[in-house]
Amino acid sequence: MAGKRQQKGQDTATRILDAAERLVQVRGFNGFSYADVAAELEITKASLHYHFAGKAELGEALIERYATRFGEALTQIETSPIDAAAKLDAYAKLYADVLRAKRMCLCGMLAAEYRTLPKPMQNAVIRFFDENEAWLEAVLVQGQGEGSLAFAGSASDAARMIVSALEGAMLVSRPYADPARFQATAERLFASLSSSSALAPSR
Amino acid sequence: MAGKRQQKGQDTATRILDAAERLVQVRGFNGFSYADVAAELEITKASLHYHFAGKAELGEALIERYATRFGEALTQIETSPIDAAAKLDAYAKLYADVLRAKRMCLCGMLAAEYRTLPKPMQNAVIRFFDENEAWLEAVLVQGQGEGSLAFAGSASDAARMIVSALEGAMLVSRPYADPARFQATAERLFASLSSSSALAPSR
DNA sequence: GTCTATAGGCAGATAGAC
DNA sequence: GTCTATCTGCCTATAGAC
């Protein structure tokens, strides 16, 4: 499957994934068709079936790649020589970047359509959120230890709160096509977790 | 259209709206069809077109009714003899009730599918969020005045944060089919706004 | 108001040539 | 790997009888 480089520097399978990913993030899994992807790549629908047996298999591959990339970004943040509060900021920036491309988080979109998805896709969506929460929990524990973060309750609950709030901020901000809307919510969220917020109410 | 009461105590248009509303909240606007509604009501697809010209018109009617009902619930809360903090709890309970029925907020679902919706539906979704935020802003201002709530920044920003966090908590909780997940997030959210949480600092 | 019948199009998918 | 051709089924929607 990974032969010589092509004109656009990507093999067909990758180009399919790129187009389908964008379509799902903008229109949803039930809002796009093989015909949409085929038109964008200027190949036929039949060719798509050579690379991905069906829409369900394409969907699985989409989540898997998305989760892998996201996980790599998290590892990069995790190994950076910055404090936990800065890591949270970097985490929020991952979301902001998606929103700036006028897209919804892939798995946030699929969470909305969850009940219409094939089982393997459902399981993959759950895994994505579990991994995010586990990573955040570790960062929160680190921040509590080093004193850069302060929060009540369990780190696990706080991690879930962060994922929920950021996914929700993306969801609601998108109709307004206003990235600043997301930004304001993210900053307010982290301000309530920053240890410095326990000193002064302003920022 | 509003003739005598029928066996189930509702006219056909209402029964259509009820079935379609549930379908959209569970499967999304692009995840259901006239055939689904017709099957549930045991009438034909053609009959649906007598009551609602097309899917777009049905969708508009769905949001309008949903927003009206939600607005009435907000008015009820607003006129209750309780403090602002309690009003926020009552507001969160509206969301929790939807989630307990294994549904997503209608407009939260439509926000995900926003880019695939006809213009009139898009405008109606925006109006729903605007009305929610305006109501919340008033409650927050009241709470700040009476001392039951404390928060940094503008009441408007805080209101947006609340809507985002609750919508996101619904979105992420639904795949886990775990209402407690939503509850924990809502409680943590309001804890950060309660004046009692301002132990030492904050104004 | 509800029905039967049907139009016209698009969905996901497959067979087989090249 | 990509194509043409085709299948089957579902989609929204309409015409017209009752």
Coordinates of C-alpha atoms (C1' of nucleotides) in Angstrom, one line a residue:
Chain A
M1 CA 0.0 0.0 0.0
A2 CA 2.9 2.3 0.7
G3 CA 4.6 2.6 -2.7
K4 CA 6.4 5.4 -4.4
R5 CA 5.4 9.0 -3.6
Q6 CA 2.8 10.5 -5.8
Q7 CA 2.3 14.0 -7.1
K8 CA 0.5 15.2 -4.0
G9 CA 3.0 13.3 -1.8
Q10 CA 0.3 10.9 -0.5
D11 CA -1.0 7.6 -1.6
T12 CA -4.7 7.2 -2.5
A13 CA -5.7 5.6 0.9
T14 CA -4.3 8.7 2.7
R15 CA -6.0 11.1 0.4
I16 CA -9.3 9.3 1.0
L17 CA -8.8 9.5 4.7
D18 CA -8.0 13.2 4.5
A19 CA -11.1 14.0 2.5
A20 CA -13.4 11.8 4.5
E21 CA -12.0 13.1 7.8
R22 CA -12.8 16.7 6.8
L23 CA -16.3 15.7 5.6
V24 CA -17.1 13.9 8.8
Q25 CA -15.8 16.8 11.0
V26 CA -17.8 19.3 9.0
R27 CA -21.0 17.4 8.0
G28 CA -21.0 14.3 10.2
F29 CA -20.8 10.6 9.4
N30 CA -24.4 10.5 8.2
G31 CA -23.9 13.8 6.3
F32 CA -21.5 12.6 3.7
S33 CA -21.3 9.8 1.1
Y34 CA -18.8 7.9 -0.9
A35 CA -19.8 10.1 -3.9
D36 CA -18.6 13.2 -2.0
V37 CA -15.2 11.7 -1.4
A38 CA -14.9 10.3 -4.9
A39 CA -15.8 13.7 -6.4
E40 CA -13.2 15.5 -4.3
L41 CA -10.4 13.0 -5.3
E42 CA -11.7 12.8 -8.9
I43 CA -11.9 9.1 -8.9
T44 CA -15.0 6.8 -8.9
K45 CA -16.9 5.4 -6.0
A46 CA -15.9 1.9 -7.1
S47 CA -12.2 2.8 -6.5
L48 CA -13.0 3.8 -2.9
H49 CA -14.2 0.3 -2.2
Y50 CA -10.8 -1.1 -3.2
H51 CA -9.2 0.8 -0.4
F52 CA -11.9 0.6 2.2
A53 CA -14.4 -2.3 2.0
G54 CA -17.3 -0.1 3.1
K55 CA -18.3 3.1 4.9
A56 CA -18.1 1.3 8.3
E57 CA -14.5 0.2 7.7
L58 CA -13.6 3.7 6.4
G59 CA -15.1 5.1 9.6
E60 CA -13.1 2.8 11.8
A61 CA -9.9 3.8 10.0
L62 CA -10.7 7.5 10.4
I63 CA -11.1 7.2 14.2
E64 CA -8.0 5.1 14.5
R65 CA -5.8 7.5 12.6
Y66 CA -7.3 10.5 14.4
A67 CA -6.8 8.9 17.9
T68 CA -3.2 8.0 17.0
R69 CA -2.4 11.5 15.8
F70 CA -4.0 13.0 18.9
G71 CA -2.1 10.6 21.1
E72 CA 1.2 11.6 19.5
A73 CA 0.4 15.3 20.1
L74 CA -0.3 14.5 23.7
T75 CA 3.0 12.7 24.1
Q76 CA 4.7 15.7 22.7
I77 CA 3.1 18.0 25.2
E78 CA 3.7 15.6 28.0
T79 CA 7.4 15.4 27.4
S80 CA 7.8 19.2 27.1
P81 CA 9.7 20.9 29.9
I82 CA 6.7 23.0 30.9
D83 CA 4.5 23.0 34.0
A84 CA 1.1 21.3 34.1
A85 CA -0.8 24.6 33.7
A86 CA 1.1 25.2 30.4
K87 CA 0.3 21.6 29.3
L88 CA -3.4 22.3 29.8
D89 CA -3.0 25.4 27.6
A90 CA -1.3 23.3 25.0
Y91 CA -4.1 20.8 25.2
A92 CA -6.7 23.5 24.6
K93 CA -4.8 24.7 21.7
L94 CA -5.2 21.3 20.0
Y95 CA -8.9 21.9 20.1
A96 CA -8.6 25.6 19.0
D97 CA -6.7 24.5 16.0
V98 CA -9.4 22.1 14.9
L99 CA -12.1 24.8 15.4
R100 CA -10.1 27.4 13.4
A101 CA -10.3 25.0 10.5
K102 CA -14.1 25.3 10.9
R103 CA -14.2 21.7 12.0
M104 CA -15.7 19.9 15.0
C105 CA -13.6 17.3 16.9
L106 CA -14.0 14.1 14.9
C107 CA -15.0 12.1 18.0
G108 CA -17.2 14.9 19.4
M109 CA -19.1 14.8 16.1
L110 CA -19.3 11.0 16.3
A111 CA -20.5 11.2 19.9
A112 CA -23.5 13.1 18.7
E113 CA -24.2 10.4 16.0
Y114 CA -23.2 7.6 18.4
R115 CA -26.4 5.7 18.3
T116 CA -26.3 5.4 14.5
L117 CA -22.8 4.1 14.3
P118 CA -21.6 0.5 13.8
K119 CA -20.3 -1.2 17.0
P120 CA -16.6 -1.0 16.1
M121 CA -16.9 2.7 15.6
Q122 CA -18.7 3.2 18.9
N123 CA -16.0 1.3 20.7
A124 CA -13.3 3.4 19.1
V125 CA -15.0 6.7 20.1
I126 CA -15.2 5.5 23.7
R127 CA -11.5 4.7 23.6
F128 CA -10.6 8.1 22.3
F129 CA -12.3 9.8 25.3
D130 CA -10.9 7.4 27.8
E131 CA -7.3 8.1 26.5
N132 CA -7.9 11.8 26.7
E133 CA -9.2 11.6 30.2
A134 CA -6.4 9.4 31.3
W135 CA -3.8 11.8 29.9
L136 CA -5.5 14.8 31.5
E137 CA -5.7 13.1 34.9
A138 CA -2.0 12.5 34.9
V139 CA -1.3 16.1 34.0
L140 CA -3.7 17.3 36.8
V141 CA -2.0 15.1 39.3
Q142 CA 1.3 16.5 38.3
G143 CA 0.0 20.0 38.5
Q144 CA -1.3 19.4 41.9
G145 CA 2.0 18.1 43.1
E146 CA 4.1 20.9 41.7
G147 CA 1.6 23.5 42.7
S148 CA 0.8 24.9 39.3
L149 CA -2.8 23.6 39.5
A150 CA -5.4 23.5 42.2
F151 CA -8.8 21.8 42.1
A152 CA -11.3 20.2 44.4
G153 CA -12.4 16.6 44.1
S154 CA -10.7 13.8 42.2
A155 CA -8.3 14.4 39.2
S156 CA -10.4 12.0 37.3
D157 CA -13.6 14.0 37.7
A158 CA -11.7 17.2 36.8
A159 CA -10.3 15.6 33.7
R160 CA -13.8 14.6 32.6
M161 CA -15.0 18.2 33.2
I162 CA -12.2 19.5 31.0
V163 CA -13.0 17.2 28.1
S164 CA -16.7 18.0 28.4
A165 CA -16.3 21.7 28.6
L166 CA -13.9 21.9 25.6
E167 CA -16.0 19.6 23.4
G168 CA -19.1 21.6 24.3
A169 CA -17.3 24.9 23.6
M170 CA -16.4 23.6 20.1
L171 CA -19.9 22.4 19.6
V172 CA -21.6 25.6 20.5
S173 CA -19.0 27.9 19.0
R174 CA -19.2 26.4 15.5
P175 CA -22.6 27.8 14.6
Y176 CA -21.4 31.2 15.5
A177 CA -18.2 30.7 13.4
D178 CA -16.4 32.6 16.1
P179 CA -13.2 31.1 17.4
A180 CA -13.0 33.8 20.1
R181 CA -16.1 32.3 21.6
F182 CA -14.2 29.1 22.2
Q183 CA -11.1 30.8 23.4
A184 CA -13.0 32.8 26.1
T185 CA -14.6 29.6 27.4
A186 CA -11.3 27.7 27.5
E187 CA -9.5 30.5 29.3
R188 CA -12.3 30.8 31.9
L189 CA -12.2 27.0 32.4
F190 CA -8.5 26.9 33.1
A191 CA -8.6 30.0 35.2
S192 CA -10.7 28.1 37.7
L193 CA -8.0 25.4 37.8
S194 CA -5.0 27.6 38.0
S195 CA -3.5 27.9 41.4
S196 CA -3.0 31.6 40.8
S197 CA -6.7 32.0 40.5
A198 CA -6.9 31.1 44.2
L199 CA -5.1 34.3 44.9
A200 CA -6.6 37.0 42.7
P201 CA -10.0 36.9 41.0
S202 CA -8.6 38.7 37.9
R203 CA -7.2 36.4 35.3
Chain B
M1 CA -55.7 21.4 12.6
A2 CA -56.9 21.6 16.2
G3 CA -60.0 19.5 16.1
K4 CA -61.4 17.1 18.7
R5 CA -59.1 15.2 21.0
Q6 CA -58.1 11.8 19.7
Q7 CA -57.5 8.5 21.4
K8 CA -54.0 9.4 22.5
G9 CA -55.0 12.9 23.5
Q10 CA -53.0 14.5 20.7
D11 CA -53.6 15.5 17.1
T12 CA -51.5 14.0 14.3
A13 CA -49.3 17.0 13.9
T14 CA -48.3 16.8 17.6
R15 CA -47.7 13.1 17.4
I16 CA -45.5 13.7 14.4
L17 CA -43.5 16.3 16.2
D18 CA -43.1 14.0 19.2
A19 CA -41.8 11.1 17.2
A20 CA -39.5 13.3 15.0
E21 CA -38.2 15.1 18.1
R22 CA -37.2 11.9 19.7
L23 CA -35.6 10.6 16.5
V24 CA -33.5 13.8 16.0
Q25 CA -32.4 13.8 19.6
V26 CA -31.3 10.2 19.4
R27 CA -30.1 9.8 15.8
G28 CA -29.7 13.4 14.4
F29 CA -31.5 15.2 11.7
N30 CA -29.5 13.3 9.0
G31 CA -30.1 10.1 10.8
F32 CA -33.8 9.7 10.5
S33 CA -36.3 9.7 7.7
Y34 CA -40.0 10.3 7.0
A35 CA -40.3 6.5 6.8
D36 CA -39.1 6.2 10.4
V37 CA -41.8 8.7 11.7
A38 CA -44.5 7.1 9.5
A39 CA -43.7 3.6 10.8
E40 CA -43.9 4.8 14.4
L41 CA -47.2 6.5 13.9
E42 CA -48.5 3.7 11.7
I43 CA -49.5 6.1 8.9
T44 CA -48.0 6.6 5.5
K45 CA -45.2 8.9 4.4
A46 CA -47.6 10.7 2.2
S47 CA -49.7 11.7 5.2
L48 CA -46.8 13.4 6.8
H49 CA -46.5 15.7 3.9
Y50 CA -50.0 16.9 4.6
H51 CA -48.9 18.2 8.0
F52 CA -45.4 19.3 7.2
A53 CA -44.5 20.2 3.6
G54 CA -41.1 18.7 3.8
K55 CA -38.3 17.7 6.1
A56 CA -37.0 21.2 6.3
E57 CA -40.3 22.6 7.5
L58 CA -40.7 19.8 10.0
G59 CA -37.2 20.6 11.3
E60 CA -38.1 24.3 11.7
A61 CA -41.3 23.4 13.6
L62 CA -39.3 21.0 15.9
I63 CA -36.8 23.7 17.0
E64 CA -39.6 26.3 17.4
R65 CA -41.6 24.1 19.7
Y66 CA -38.5 22.9 21.6
A67 CA -37.3 26.5 22.1
T68 CA -40.8 27.6 23.3
R69 CA -41.0 24.8 25.8
F70 CA -37.5 25.4 27.0
G71 CA -38.3 29.1 27.4
E72 CA -41.4 28.4 29.4
A73 CA -39.3 26.2 31.7
L74 CA -36.8 29.0 32.1
T75 CA -39.6 31.5 33.0
Q76 CA -40.9 29.0 35.6
I77 CA -37.5 28.8 37.2
E78 CA -37.0 32.6 37.0
T79 CA -40.1 33.4 38.8
S80 CA -39.5 30.8 41.6
P81 CA -38.7 32.2 45.1
I82 CA -35.2 30.7 45.1
D83 CA -31.7 32.2 45.0
A84 CA -29.6 32.4 41.8
A85 CA -27.5 29.4 42.8
A86 CA -30.6 27.3 43.1
K87 CA -31.8 28.5 39.7
L88 CA -28.6 27.3 38.1
D89 CA -29.2 23.9 39.7
A90 CA -32.7 23.9 38.3
Y91 CA -31.3 24.9 34.9
A92 CA -28.9 21.9 35.0
K93 CA -31.7 19.6 35.9
L94 CA -33.4 20.5 32.6
Y95 CA -30.4 19.0 30.8
A96 CA -30.2 16.0 33.2
D97 CA -33.8 15.2 32.4
V98 CA -33.1 15.1 28.7
L99 CA -30.0 12.9 29.2
R100 CA -31.9 10.5 31.4
A101 CA -34.3 9.9 28.5
K102 CA -31.1 8.9 26.6
R103 CA -31.4 11.9 24.4
M104 CA -29.1 14.7 23.4
C105 CA -30.3 18.4 23.6
L106 CA -32.1 19.0 20.3
C107 CA -30.2 22.1 19.5
G108 CA -26.9 20.6 20.7
M109 CA -27.4 17.8 18.2
L110 CA -28.3 20.3 15.5
A111 CA -25.3 22.3 16.3
A112 CA -23.1 19.3 15.3
E113 CA -25.0 19.0 12.0
Y114 CA -25.2 22.7 11.6
R115 CA -23.5 22.9 8.2
T116 CA -25.9 20.5 6.6
L117 CA -29.0 22.3 7.8
P118 CA -31.3 24.6 5.8
K119 CA -30.9 28.3 6.6
P120 CA -34.1 28.7 8.6
M121 CA -33.1 25.8 10.9
Q122 CA -29.6 27.3 11.3
N123 CA -31.1 30.6 12.4
A124 CA -33.4 28.9 14.8
V125 CA -30.5 27.0 16.4
I126 CA -28.6 30.2 17.0
R127 CA -31.7 31.9 18.5
F128 CA -32.0 29.0 21.0
F129 CA -28.5 29.4 22.3
D130 CA -28.8 33.2 22.4
E131 CA -31.9 32.9 24.5
N132 CA -30.3 30.5 26.9
E133 CA -27.3 32.7 27.4
A134 CA -29.4 35.8 27.9
W135 CA -31.4 34.0 30.6
L136 CA -28.3 32.7 32.3
E137 CA -26.6 36.1 32.2
A138 CA -29.6 37.6 34.1
V139 CA -29.4 34.9 36.7
L140 CA -25.7 35.3 37.1
V141 CA -26.1 39.1 37.6
Q142 CA -28.8 38.5 40.1
G143 CA -26.6 35.9 41.9
Q144 CA -23.7 38.3 42.0
G145 CA -25.9 41.0 43.5
E146 CA -27.5 38.9 46.2
G147 CA -24.1 37.2 46.9
S148 CA -25.1 33.6 46.1
L149 CA -22.8 33.5 43.1
A150 CA -19.2 34.7 42.5
F151 CA -17.3 34.7 39.3
A152 CA -14.6 36.5 37.5
G153 CA -15.1 38.3 34.2
S154 CA -18.4 39.2 32.5
A155 CA -21.7 37.5 33.3
S156 CA -22.0 37.1 29.5
D157 CA -18.8 35.1 29.3
A158 CA -19.8 33.0 32.3
A159 CA -23.2 32.3 30.7
R160 CA -21.5 31.0 27.6
M161 CA -19.2 28.8 29.6
I162 CA -22.2 27.2 31.4
V163 CA -24.0 26.5 28.2
S164 CA -20.9 25.1 26.6
A165 CA -20.0 22.9 29.5
L166 CA -23.5 21.5 30.0
E167 CA -23.9 20.8 26.2
G168 CA -20.5 19.1 26.2
A169 CA -21.2 17.1 29.3
M170 CA -24.3 15.7 27.6
L171 CA -22.4 15.0 24.4
V172 CA -19.7 13.1 26.0
S173 CA -21.8 11.3 28.6
R174 CA -24.2 9.9 26.1
P175 CA -21.8 7.3 24.6
Y176 CA -21.1 6.1 28.2
A177 CA -24.9 5.9 28.9
D178 CA -24.0 7.1 32.3
P179 CA -26.1 10.0 33.8
A180 CA -23.8 10.1 36.8
R181 CA -21.0 11.3 34.5
F182 CA -23.1 14.3 33.5
Q183 CA -24.1 15.0 37.1
A184 CA -20.5 15.1 38.3
T185 CA -19.5 17.6 35.7
A186 CA -22.5 19.8 36.4
E187 CA -21.8 19.9 40.1
R188 CA -18.1 20.6 39.6
L189 CA -19.1 23.4 37.2
F190 CA -21.4 25.1 39.6
A191 CA -19.1 24.6 42.6
S192 CA -16.7 26.9 40.8
L193 CA -19.4 29.6 40.6
S194 CA -20.8 29.2 44.1
S195 CA -19.8 32.0 46.4
S196 CA -19.1 29.4 49.1
S197 CA -16.4 28.0 46.9
A198 CA -14.6 31.3 47.2
L199 CA -13.0 30.2 50.4
A200 CA -10.2 32.7 50.8
P201 CA -10.0 34.8 47.6
S202 CA -12.3 36.1 44.9
R203 CA -13.8 39.4 45.8
Chain C
dG1 C1' -56.8 13.5 6.5
dT2 C1' -55.2 9.4 4.9
dC3 C1' -54.5 6.4 1.3
dT4 C1' -52.1 4.0 -3.2
dA5 C1' -49.0 4.6 -6.6
dT6 C1' -45.2 6.4 -8.5
dA7 C1' -41.7 9.5 -9.8
dG8 C1' -36.7 10.8 -9.8
dG9 C1' -32.7 10.7 -7.4
dC10 C1' -29.0 9.2 -4.5
dA11 C1' -27.3 5.8 -1.2
dG12 C1' -23.8 1.9 -0.5
dA13 C1' -22.1 -1.9 -2.8
dT14 C1' -20.5 -5.5 -6.5
dA15 C1' -18.9 -7.8 -11.0
dG16 C1' -15.8 -7.8 -14.2
dA17 C1' -12.9 -5.4 -18.0
dC18 C1' -8.6 -3.1 -18.4
Chain D
dG1 C1' -5.7 0.4 -8.9
dT2 C1' -9.1 2.3 -11.5
dC3 C1' -12.6 2.0 -14.5
dT4 C1' -17.8 1.2 -16.6
dA5 C1' -21.9 -0.7 -15.7
dT6 C1' -25.3 -2.1 -12.9
dC7 C1' -28.0 -3.6 -8.8
dT8 C1' -31.0 -3.0 -5.0
dG9 C1' -32.8 -0.3 -1.8
dC10 C1' -34.1 3.9 0.5
dC11 C1' -34.7 8.8 0.2
dT12 C1' -37.9 13.0 -0.3
dA13 C1' -41.7 14.4 -2.7
dT14 C1' -46.0 14.6 -5.6
dA15 C1' -50.6 13.3 -8.0
dG16 C1' -54.9 12.0 -7.4
dA17 C1' -58.5 8.7 -5.4
dC18 C1' -61.4 8.1 -1.4

